[in-house]
Short mmCIF file of C-alpha atoms and ligand atoms in Angstrom, two decimals:
data_model
loop_
_atom_site.label_atom_id
_atom_site.label_comp_id
_atom_site.label_asym_id
_atom_site.label_seq_id
_atom_site.Cartn_x
_atom_site.Cartn_y
_atom_site.Cartn_z
CA MET A 1 22.35 57.14 -25.02
CA SER A 2 22.90 54.56 -22.26
CA GLU A 3 25.81 55.28 -19.93
CA LYS A 4 27.66 52.22 -21.26
CA ALA A 5 26.93 52.94 -24.95
CA SER A 6 30.38 54.00 -26.14
CA LEU A 7 33.50 53.77 -24.06
CA PHE A 8 35.38 56.11 -26.40
CA GLU A 9 32.54 58.66 -26.09
CA ASN A 10 32.93 58.36 -22.31
CA VAL A 11 36.66 59.10 -22.58
CA ASN A 12 35.95 62.15 -24.72
CA ARG A 13 33.35 63.37 -22.23
CA GLN A 14 36.08 63.25 -19.60
CA VAL A 15 38.42 65.10 -21.98
CA ASP A 16 35.77 67.74 -22.71
CA LYS A 17 35.20 68.44 -19.04
CA ALA A 18 38.93 69.01 -18.44
CA ALA A 19 39.41 70.89 -21.72
CA ASP A 20 36.55 73.30 -20.92
CA LEU A 21 37.95 74.01 -17.47
CA MET A 22 41.53 74.66 -18.60
CA GLY A 23 40.59 76.37 -21.87
CA LEU A 24 42.34 73.89 -24.18
CA ASP A 25 43.04 75.19 -27.68
CA PRO A 26 40.06 73.93 -29.81
CA ASP A 27 42.38 72.78 -32.63
CA ILE A 28 44.29 70.58 -30.23
CA ARG A 29 41.05 69.24 -28.75
CA GLN A 30 40.06 68.17 -32.28
CA ILE A 31 43.32 66.27 -32.71
CA LEU A 32 43.29 64.61 -29.30
CA THR A 33 39.71 63.37 -29.47
CA ARG A 34 40.49 61.12 -32.48
CA PRO A 35 42.99 58.27 -32.78
CA THR A 36 45.88 58.62 -35.26
CA ASN A 37 45.77 55.12 -36.79
CA GLU A 38 43.33 52.23 -36.58
CA ILE A 39 44.60 48.85 -37.71
CA VAL A 40 42.12 45.98 -38.03
CA VAL A 41 43.43 42.59 -39.13
CA HIS A 42 41.40 39.51 -40.00
CA PHE A 43 43.68 36.51 -40.01
CA PRO A 44 43.34 32.74 -40.35
CA VAL A 45 44.93 30.39 -37.82
CA LYS A 46 45.52 26.70 -38.32
CA LEU A 47 44.66 25.26 -34.90
CA ALA A 48 46.31 22.17 -33.42
CA SER A 49 43.27 20.15 -34.53
CA GLY A 50 44.02 21.06 -38.13
CA GLN A 51 40.89 23.23 -38.29
CA ILE A 52 41.24 26.77 -39.72
CA GLU A 53 39.60 29.59 -37.75
CA MET A 54 39.37 33.29 -38.62
CA PHE A 55 40.18 35.89 -35.93
CA THR A 56 39.84 39.67 -35.79
CA GLY A 57 42.60 41.69 -34.13
CA TYR A 58 43.01 45.41 -33.48
CA ARG A 59 45.82 47.86 -32.89
CA ILE A 60 44.70 51.43 -32.39
CA GLN A 61 47.40 54.08 -32.14
CA HIS A 62 45.93 57.10 -30.46
CA ASN A 63 48.78 59.60 -30.29
CA SER A 64 52.58 59.72 -30.56
CA ILE A 65 53.50 63.38 -30.11
CA LEU A 66 55.35 62.57 -26.86
CA GLY A 67 57.02 59.33 -27.99
CA PRO A 68 56.38 55.89 -29.55
CA PHE A 69 52.88 54.41 -29.31
CA LYS A 70 52.63 52.26 -26.19
CA GLY A 71 49.95 50.04 -24.72
CA GLY A 72 48.73 46.57 -23.92
CA LEU A 73 47.08 43.77 -25.87
CA ARG A 74 43.86 42.25 -24.60
CA PHE A 75 42.41 38.82 -25.47
CA HIS A 76 38.70 38.99 -24.65
CA PRO A 77 35.36 38.40 -26.41
CA ALA A 78 34.33 42.03 -25.71
CA VAL A 79 37.33 43.51 -27.57
CA ASN A 80 36.02 45.80 -30.32
CA ARG A 81 37.05 48.98 -32.09
CA ASP A 82 35.28 51.30 -29.65
CA GLU A 83 36.79 49.66 -26.56
CA VAL A 84 40.30 49.62 -28.05
CA ARG A 85 39.99 53.30 -29.06
CA ALA A 86 39.13 54.21 -25.46
CA LEU A 87 41.92 52.09 -24.00
CA ALA A 88 44.40 53.62 -26.48
CA ALA A 89 43.37 57.16 -25.53
CA TRP A 90 43.77 56.37 -21.83
CA MET A 91 47.37 55.33 -22.56
CA THR A 92 48.04 58.77 -24.10
CA TRP A 93 46.76 60.51 -20.96
CA LYS A 94 48.54 58.09 -18.62
CA THR A 95 52.00 58.43 -20.14
CA ALA A 96 51.62 62.23 -20.24
CA ILE A 97 50.54 62.41 -16.57
CA VAL A 98 53.51 60.39 -15.30
CA ASP A 99 55.72 62.16 -17.84
CA ILE A 100 57.40 59.28 -19.65
CA PRO A 101 58.33 59.63 -23.33
CA TYR A 102 55.55 57.56 -24.85
CA GLY A 103 52.32 58.02 -26.70
CA GLY A 104 49.21 55.85 -26.39
CA ALA A 105 48.00 52.71 -28.16
CA LYS A 106 46.08 49.54 -27.39
CA GLY A 107 45.15 46.36 -29.15
CA GLY A 108 43.76 42.92 -28.83
CA ILE A 109 41.97 39.99 -30.35
CA GLN A 110 38.23 39.48 -30.05
CA PHE A 111 37.97 35.94 -28.65
CA ASP A 112 37.76 34.04 -25.39
CA PRO A 113 41.18 32.50 -24.72
CA LYS A 114 39.67 30.16 -22.10
CA GLY A 115 38.29 28.02 -24.90
CA TYR A 116 41.73 27.34 -26.43
CA SER A 117 44.71 25.13 -25.53
CA GLU A 118 48.16 26.60 -24.79
CA GLU A 119 49.32 25.38 -28.18
CA ASP A 120 46.46 27.14 -29.97
CA LEU A 121 47.09 30.34 -27.98
CA GLU A 122 50.67 30.30 -29.25
CA ARG A 123 49.50 29.83 -32.84
CA ILE A 124 46.94 32.66 -32.53
CA THR A 125 49.48 35.02 -30.91
CA ARG A 126 52.19 34.34 -33.48
CA ARG A 127 49.82 34.72 -36.43
CA PHE A 128 48.44 37.99 -35.00
CA THR A 129 52.00 39.31 -34.59
CA TYR A 130 52.72 38.42 -38.21
CA ALA A 131 49.48 40.06 -39.35
CA LEU A 132 50.41 43.27 -37.52
CA GLY A 133 53.81 43.25 -39.28
CA ASN A 134 55.55 46.61 -39.17
CA ASN A 135 52.57 48.29 -37.55
CA ILE A 136 54.43 47.52 -34.30
CA GLY A 137 58.15 48.11 -33.71
CA PRO A 138 60.59 48.89 -30.89
CA GLU A 139 60.84 52.60 -31.73
CA TYR A 140 57.33 52.87 -33.15
CA ASP A 141 54.66 50.94 -31.23
CA ILE A 142 55.40 48.69 -28.26
CA PRO A 143 52.73 46.24 -26.98
CA ALA A 144 52.54 44.85 -23.42
CA PRO A 145 50.25 42.58 -21.38
CA ASP A 146 46.65 43.44 -20.50
CA MET A 147 43.58 41.31 -19.73
CA ASN A 148 44.19 37.61 -20.44
CA THR A 149 47.67 38.22 -21.82
CA ASN A 150 50.87 37.66 -19.85
CA ALA A 151 54.65 37.29 -20.04
CA GLN A 152 54.39 34.04 -22.04
CA ILE A 153 52.27 35.72 -24.72
CA MET A 154 54.84 38.57 -24.85
CA ALA A 155 57.66 36.00 -25.32
CA TRP A 156 55.83 34.54 -28.36
CA ILE A 157 55.31 38.03 -29.81
CA LEU A 158 59.00 38.82 -29.28
CA ASP A 159 60.14 35.58 -30.88
CA THR A 160 57.84 35.97 -33.90
CA TYR A 161 58.79 39.61 -34.41
CA LEU A 162 62.53 38.83 -34.17
CA PHE A 163 62.15 36.15 -36.86
CA MET A 164 60.52 38.77 -39.09
CA GLN A 165 63.74 40.89 -38.90
CA HIS A 166 67.00 40.53 -40.77
CA PRO A 167 69.27 38.23 -38.70
CA HIS A 168 71.82 41.04 -38.25
CA GLU A 169 69.19 43.26 -36.67
CA ARG A 170 67.46 40.82 -34.32
CA GLN A 171 69.49 41.74 -31.24
CA ASP A 172 68.43 45.38 -31.63
CA ASN A 173 64.73 44.58 -31.43
CA TYR A 174 64.13 43.09 -27.98
CA HIS A 175 62.28 46.22 -26.90
CA VAL A 176 59.48 45.60 -29.43
CA VAL A 177 57.37 44.33 -26.54
CA THR A 178 57.46 44.76 -22.74
CA GLY A 179 56.20 42.58 -19.93
CA LYS A 180 58.38 39.71 -21.21
CA PRO A 181 59.58 36.93 -18.89
CA VAL A 182 62.71 38.13 -17.07
CA ALA A 183 64.92 35.45 -18.68
CA SER A 184 63.77 36.60 -22.16
CA GLY A 185 64.63 40.27 -21.61
CA GLY A 186 61.88 41.30 -19.18
CA SER A 187 62.42 43.49 -16.14
CA VAL A 188 62.28 42.36 -12.54
CA GLY A 189 59.31 44.06 -10.90
CA ARG A 190 57.25 44.32 -14.12
CA GLU A 191 54.78 41.58 -13.25
CA LYS A 192 53.75 43.25 -9.98
CA ALA A 193 54.28 46.82 -11.23
CA THR A 194 50.66 47.86 -11.80
CA GLY A 195 49.53 46.48 -8.43
CA GLN A 196 52.61 47.93 -6.78
CA GLY A 197 51.79 51.33 -8.21
CA VAL A 198 48.20 51.12 -6.95
CA VAL A 199 49.53 50.38 -3.44
CA TYR A 200 52.17 53.16 -3.52
CA LEU A 201 49.42 55.63 -4.43
CA ILE A 202 46.99 54.37 -1.77
CA GLU A 203 49.77 54.70 0.81
CA ARG A 204 50.54 58.23 -0.35
CA TRP A 205 46.84 59.16 -0.22
CA ALA A 206 46.61 57.70 3.31
CA GLY A 207 49.66 59.73 4.40
CA ASP A 208 48.16 62.92 2.97
CA ASN A 209 44.82 62.30 4.73
CA ASP A 210 46.10 61.09 8.14
CA PHE A 211 44.40 57.81 7.38
CA ASP A 212 45.63 54.77 9.31
CA LEU A 213 45.99 51.91 6.83
CA SER A 214 46.86 49.39 9.55
CA ASN A 215 43.21 49.49 10.65
CA ALA A 216 41.73 49.76 7.16
CA THR A 217 39.63 47.31 5.16
CA TYR A 218 39.54 46.96 1.38
CA PHE A 219 37.91 44.84 -1.31
CA VAL A 220 39.06 44.00 -4.80
CA GLN A 221 37.22 43.31 -8.05
CA GLY A 222 39.35 41.17 -10.38
CA PHE A 223 42.03 38.90 -9.00
CA GLY A 224 44.31 38.68 -12.04
CA ASN A 225 47.61 40.46 -12.50
CA VAL A 226 46.58 43.86 -11.15
CA GLY A 227 44.06 42.80 -8.50
CA SER A 228 46.02 39.95 -6.95
CA TRP A 229 49.27 41.91 -6.78
CA ALA A 230 47.56 44.96 -5.31
CA ALA A 231 45.80 42.76 -2.73
CA ARG A 232 49.00 40.95 -1.77
CA LEU A 233 51.09 44.11 -1.51
CA MET A 234 48.45 45.82 0.68
CA LYS A 235 49.15 43.12 3.28
CA ALA A 236 52.43 44.82 4.20
CA ASN A 237 50.68 47.99 5.42
CA GLY A 238 48.39 45.95 7.68
CA SER A 239 45.08 46.61 5.96
CA LYS A 240 42.56 43.78 5.68
CA LEU A 241 41.09 42.29 2.50
CA VAL A 242 37.38 41.58 3.14
CA ALA A 243 35.96 40.61 -0.27
CA VAL A 244 37.08 39.58 -3.76
CA GLU A 245 35.19 39.17 -7.02
CA ASP A 246 36.39 37.61 -10.24
CA ALA A 247 34.70 36.41 -13.44
CA ALA A 248 33.41 33.28 -11.65
CA GLY A 249 31.80 35.00 -8.61
CA ALA A 250 32.48 36.82 -5.34
CA ILE A 251 33.52 35.88 -1.79
CA HIS A 252 33.34 37.79 1.49
CA ASN A 253 34.82 37.45 4.96
CA PRO A 254 34.59 40.45 7.33
CA ASP A 255 37.39 38.91 9.45
CA GLY A 256 39.76 39.01 6.49
CA ILE A 257 40.83 36.93 3.47
CA ASP A 258 44.53 36.16 3.17
CA PRO A 259 45.50 37.30 -0.36
CA ASP A 260 48.51 34.96 -0.54
CA GLN A 261 46.43 31.94 0.47
CA LEU A 262 43.74 32.92 -2.04
CA THR A 263 46.38 33.27 -4.79
CA ALA A 264 47.70 29.78 -3.98
CA TYR A 265 44.14 28.38 -3.94
CA LEU A 266 43.38 29.92 -7.34
CA LEU A 267 46.59 28.54 -8.79
CA GLU A 268 45.73 25.06 -7.57
CA LYS A 269 41.96 24.97 -8.27
CA GLY A 270 41.68 27.45 -11.14
CA SER A 271 38.71 29.24 -9.49
CA MET A 272 37.72 30.87 -6.18
CA LYS A 273 34.72 28.51 -5.99
CA GLY A 274 34.75 26.55 -2.74
CA TYR A 275 37.41 28.73 -1.07
CA PRO A 276 37.02 27.52 2.51
CA SER A 277 37.63 30.70 4.57
CA ALA A 278 34.96 32.95 3.03
CA GLN A 279 31.31 33.04 2.08
CA ALA A 280 30.07 33.20 -1.52
CA ILE A 281 28.07 36.39 -2.25
CA ASP A 282 26.35 37.80 -5.33
CA HIS A 283 27.52 40.80 -7.38
CA VAL A 284 24.98 43.27 -5.94
CA THR A 285 26.01 42.39 -2.37
CA PHE A 286 29.68 42.66 -3.36
CA MET A 287 29.21 46.20 -4.68
CA ARG A 288 27.58 47.19 -1.35
CA ILE A 289 30.35 45.90 0.94
CA SER A 290 31.19 48.39 3.64
CA ALA A 291 34.97 49.00 3.66
CA ASP A 292 37.48 51.86 3.52
CA ILE A 293 38.91 51.21 0.07
CA PHE A 294 37.59 49.64 -3.14
CA ILE A 295 40.09 48.53 -5.79
CA PRO A 296 38.32 47.77 -9.08
CA ALA A 297 40.85 45.72 -11.11
CA ALA A 298 38.74 43.90 -13.70
CA LEU A 299 36.70 45.39 -16.53
CA GLU A 300 35.46 48.86 -17.46
CA ASN A 301 31.96 50.22 -16.62
CA GLN A 302 31.62 48.48 -13.24
CA ILE A 303 30.72 51.54 -11.14
CA THR A 304 27.57 52.93 -12.73
CA THR A 305 24.76 55.29 -11.74
CA SER A 306 22.84 52.27 -10.47
CA ASN A 307 25.42 51.27 -7.83
CA ALA A 308 27.51 54.45 -7.22
CA GLY A 309 25.01 55.74 -4.66
CA SER A 310 25.34 52.65 -2.46
CA LEU A 311 29.11 52.17 -2.73
CA ASP A 312 30.11 52.32 0.94
CA VAL A 313 33.81 53.34 0.83
CA ARG A 314 36.08 56.33 1.43
CA LEU A 315 38.48 55.76 -1.46
CA ILE A 316 38.25 54.14 -4.91
CA ALA A 317 41.69 53.24 -6.27
CA GLU A 318 41.12 52.44 -9.94
CA GLY A 319 43.41 49.54 -10.90
CA ALA A 320 41.28 48.78 -13.97
CA ASN A 321 40.93 51.10 -16.94
CA GLY A 322 37.60 52.91 -17.07
CA PRO A 323 35.82 51.15 -14.18
CA THR A 324 33.67 54.23 -13.48
CA THR A 325 31.17 55.67 -15.96
CA PRO A 326 30.98 59.50 -16.24
CA GLY A 327 27.48 59.40 -14.71
CA ALA A 328 28.74 57.42 -11.71
CA ASP A 329 31.69 59.78 -11.40
CA ALA A 330 29.31 62.68 -10.81
CA VAL A 331 27.47 60.71 -8.08
CA ILE A 332 30.74 59.78 -6.37
CA ILE A 333 32.11 63.33 -6.44
CA GLU A 334 28.80 64.59 -5.02
CA ARG A 335 29.03 62.04 -2.20
CA GLY A 336 32.60 63.11 -1.33
CA VAL A 337 34.18 59.71 -2.02
CA GLN A 338 37.77 60.21 -3.19
CA ILE A 339 38.96 58.57 -6.44
CA ILE A 340 42.55 57.94 -7.49
CA PRO A 341 41.71 57.87 -11.22
CA ASP A 342 42.83 55.01 -13.50
CA VAL A 343 45.09 57.23 -15.63
CA LEU A 344 47.25 57.80 -12.54
CA CYS A 345 46.40 54.82 -10.34
CA ASN A 346 47.32 52.01 -12.76
CA ALA A 347 50.24 53.81 -14.46
CA GLY A 348 52.80 51.65 -12.59
CA GLY A 349 52.63 49.02 -15.33
CA VAL A 350 53.57 51.34 -18.17
CA VAL A 351 56.27 52.99 -16.06
CA VAL A 352 58.05 49.67 -15.44
CA SER A 353 57.44 48.75 -19.09
CA TYR A 354 59.39 51.92 -19.87
CA PHE A 355 62.18 50.71 -17.56
CA GLU A 356 62.21 47.34 -19.35
CA TRP A 357 62.42 49.12 -22.71
CA LEU A 358 65.33 51.25 -21.48
CA GLN A 359 67.16 48.20 -20.08
CA ASN A 360 66.79 46.39 -23.44
CA LYS A 361 68.00 49.44 -25.39
CA ARG A 362 71.01 49.90 -23.09
CA ARG A 363 71.61 46.16 -22.61
CA GLU A 364 71.40 46.59 -18.86
CA TYR A 365 69.76 44.70 -16.01
CA TRP A 366 68.43 46.73 -13.09
CA ASP A 367 67.75 45.17 -9.68
CA LEU A 368 64.40 45.27 -7.90
CA ASP A 369 65.40 48.09 -5.53
CA GLU A 370 66.31 50.27 -8.50
CA VAL A 371 63.08 49.44 -10.36
CA ASP A 372 60.82 49.96 -7.32
CA GLY A 373 62.69 53.11 -6.24
CA LYS A 374 62.38 54.73 -9.67
CA LEU A 375 58.74 53.63 -9.99
CA HIS A 376 57.91 55.19 -6.63
CA LYS A 377 59.59 58.47 -7.56
CA ILE A 378 57.78 58.77 -10.91
CA LEU A 379 54.37 57.91 -9.43
CA MET A 380 54.80 60.37 -6.57
CA SER A 381 55.60 63.12 -9.08
CA GLY A 382 52.46 62.20 -11.01
CA TYR A 383 50.45 62.25 -7.79
CA ARG A 384 51.78 65.73 -6.91
CA ARG A 385 50.99 67.09 -10.37
CA VAL A 386 47.40 65.80 -10.18
CA LYS A 387 46.93 67.01 -6.60
CA ASN A 388 48.24 70.47 -7.50
CA ALA A 389 46.01 70.70 -10.59
CA ALA A 390 42.98 69.66 -8.50
CA ALA A 391 43.74 72.51 -6.08
CA GLU A 392 44.51 75.06 -8.82
CA TYR A 393 41.33 74.34 -10.79
CA ASN A 394 39.22 73.45 -7.75
CA THR A 395 38.14 70.23 -9.39
CA ASP A 396 37.99 66.46 -8.88
CA TRP A 397 41.08 64.30 -9.35
CA ARG A 398 40.05 62.69 -12.63
CA THR A 399 39.49 66.06 -14.27
CA ALA A 400 42.73 67.31 -12.71
CA ALA A 401 44.63 64.31 -14.10
CA TYR A 402 43.27 65.02 -17.60
CA ILE A 403 44.25 68.69 -17.26
CA VAL A 404 47.84 67.64 -16.44
CA ALA A 405 47.93 65.42 -19.55
CA LEU A 406 46.23 67.91 -21.87
CA LYS A 407 48.53 70.75 -20.81
CA ARG A 408 51.62 68.68 -21.53
CA LEU A 409 50.30 67.61 -24.95
CA GLU A 410 49.07 71.11 -25.83
CA ARG A 411 52.46 72.60 -25.06
CA VAL A 412 54.27 70.19 -27.38
CA TYR A 413 51.75 70.69 -30.20
CA LYS A 414 52.19 74.46 -29.87
CA GLU A 415 55.98 74.17 -29.90
CA ARG A 416 56.10 71.83 -32.88
CA GLY A 417 53.17 73.13 -34.91
CA ILE A 418 51.10 71.18 -37.42
CA PHE A 419 52.90 69.86 -40.50
CA PRO A 420 53.20 71.15 -43.21
P1 LIG B 501 43.88 39.73 -15.89
O1 LIG B 501 43.38 39.04 -17.09
O2 LIG B 501 45.18 39.31 -15.31
O3 LIG B 501 42.78 39.65 -14.72
C1 LIG B 501 41.46 40.06 -14.89
C2 LIG B 501 40.65 39.67 -13.67
O4 LIG B 501 39.33 40.22 -13.79
C3 LIG B 501 40.47 38.16 -13.50
O5 LIG B 501 40.54 37.82 -12.13
C4 LIG B 501 39.06 37.91 -14.03
O6 LIG B 501 38.45 36.76 -13.46
C5 LIG B 501 38.39 39.19 -13.53
N1 LIG B 501 37.13 39.48 -14.23
C6 LIG B 501 36.86 39.39 -15.55
N2 LIG B 501 35.58 39.69 -15.78
C7 LIG B 501 35.02 40.00 -14.59
C8 LIG B 501 33.73 40.39 -14.17
N3 LIG B 501 32.75 40.53 -15.06
N4 LIG B 501 33.52 40.64 -12.86
C9 LIG B 501 34.52 40.49 -11.96
N5 LIG B 501 35.76 40.12 -12.29
C10 LIG B 501 36.01 39.87 -13.60
O7 LIG B 501 43.89 41.28 -16.27
P2 LIG B 501 44.78 42.44 -15.65
O8 LIG B 501 46.02 42.56 -16.46
O9 LIG B 501 44.86 42.29 -14.17
O10 LIG B 501 43.89 43.71 -16.02
C11 LIG B 501 42.79 44.12 -15.21
C12 LIG B 501 42.48 45.57 -15.49
O11 LIG B 501 43.63 46.36 -15.22
C13 LIG B 501 42.10 45.90 -16.92
O12 LIG B 501 41.20 46.98 -16.93
C14 LIG B 501 43.41 46.35 -17.55
O13 LIG B 501 43.23 47.16 -18.68
C15 LIG B 501 43.98 47.12 -16.38
N6 LIG B 501 45.43 47.35 -16.43
C16 LIG B 501 46.30 46.29 -16.50
C17 LIG B 501 47.66 46.53 -16.51
C18 LIG B 501 48.67 45.42 -16.52
O14 LIG B 501 49.88 45.72 -16.37
N7 LIG B 501 48.30 44.17 -16.64
C19 LIG B 501 48.14 47.86 -16.47
C20 LIG B 501 47.24 48.90 -16.38
C21 LIG B 501 45.88 48.64 -16.35
#
């Protein structure tokens, strides 16, 4: 089997490694290595042109023993059942590691949104929401943004879902989706939350390792929500961005790329192509950049056995989900490169989604200091739990993170038992 063959298999290989080390109850391993529900919907959309097109959407609910299913929606041509299963499972581990009362789910539509107008995207989103029906719900399964989805898409989901409820109950359903625009019930700090979390964790790692970030260099793969926010927030600690790659290509400047200027350029031109203060490089060169920190924040399976040996960094802070294959993981551990694993590193997004959900339920608005302060506290607790498990089991951080999650889930299964 090729190392990229099945993403869900890769997740379960990671689970098996942790489960073997901690001695997880085999019955609970059986439960946790399969998703609870898999919803596949094929739905027609009448596009603005009048043409009807069929789409396939997924919602896979991995586990809800710790709370409602929770996880993002992705619009991408590579979305398929295997990928969504893996992403859903990662949400289960993530929420358990940072100890928030949620389970794990993920979903998406298999298509390339770049080929569609804003009006068509709205039609596709609303029709998908309708097709999902009561498979989502504010106390049952709560979607959020992921690749190629954003606050606007969440606003359309909210609006469609509310119109599917009895008028008397609409006001009680705002927490059906998180990552909404702030004016439509979103939380301040949610848009930057995943990137902010990545930076809080890098700063904590640097503190623990007497590593001076003000002289550090880093490079980022993916300059969307997670990558651009992480890059911009790293500026405050003085470290220097030296290369960026997105779907259109990569750029490099050893003297530094200003992440705010690059963000503004992208907003204006729609692509990094032609960015004046850096040189265009190819993917292989990008993956060999010499720097202190690499932040993968694009797709899964980017660090593989073919490039892990030449990755010239001290720390990999995984903003993306599943950027490292299990085979590459072994190479990286062997080489002594530290990884802050995805299930901890990018948990900031779901933590602030949880805050948004709480604010909607309580009809409250929190300010940015409160959101950032609580996010920091939760992530630092997660970091400590993973660090302690790595020491206790004398293992790498990814395996330690899984052990933290599996222990929490195992305990609850043992307490509650299996019905009937
Ligand atoms: P996004 O759509 O905002 O941005 C994705 C970025 O990746 C874009 O810059 C795109 O050009 C780039 N990209 C796509 N294909 C690429 C390729 N082949 N090579 C290089 N770059 C490529 O998505 P996002 O929300 O920032 O999500 C990025 C990753 O972070 C995903 O793995 C997602 O699951 C994960 N994540 C996102 C959140 C969140 O809150 N948005 C939370 C946790 C994890």
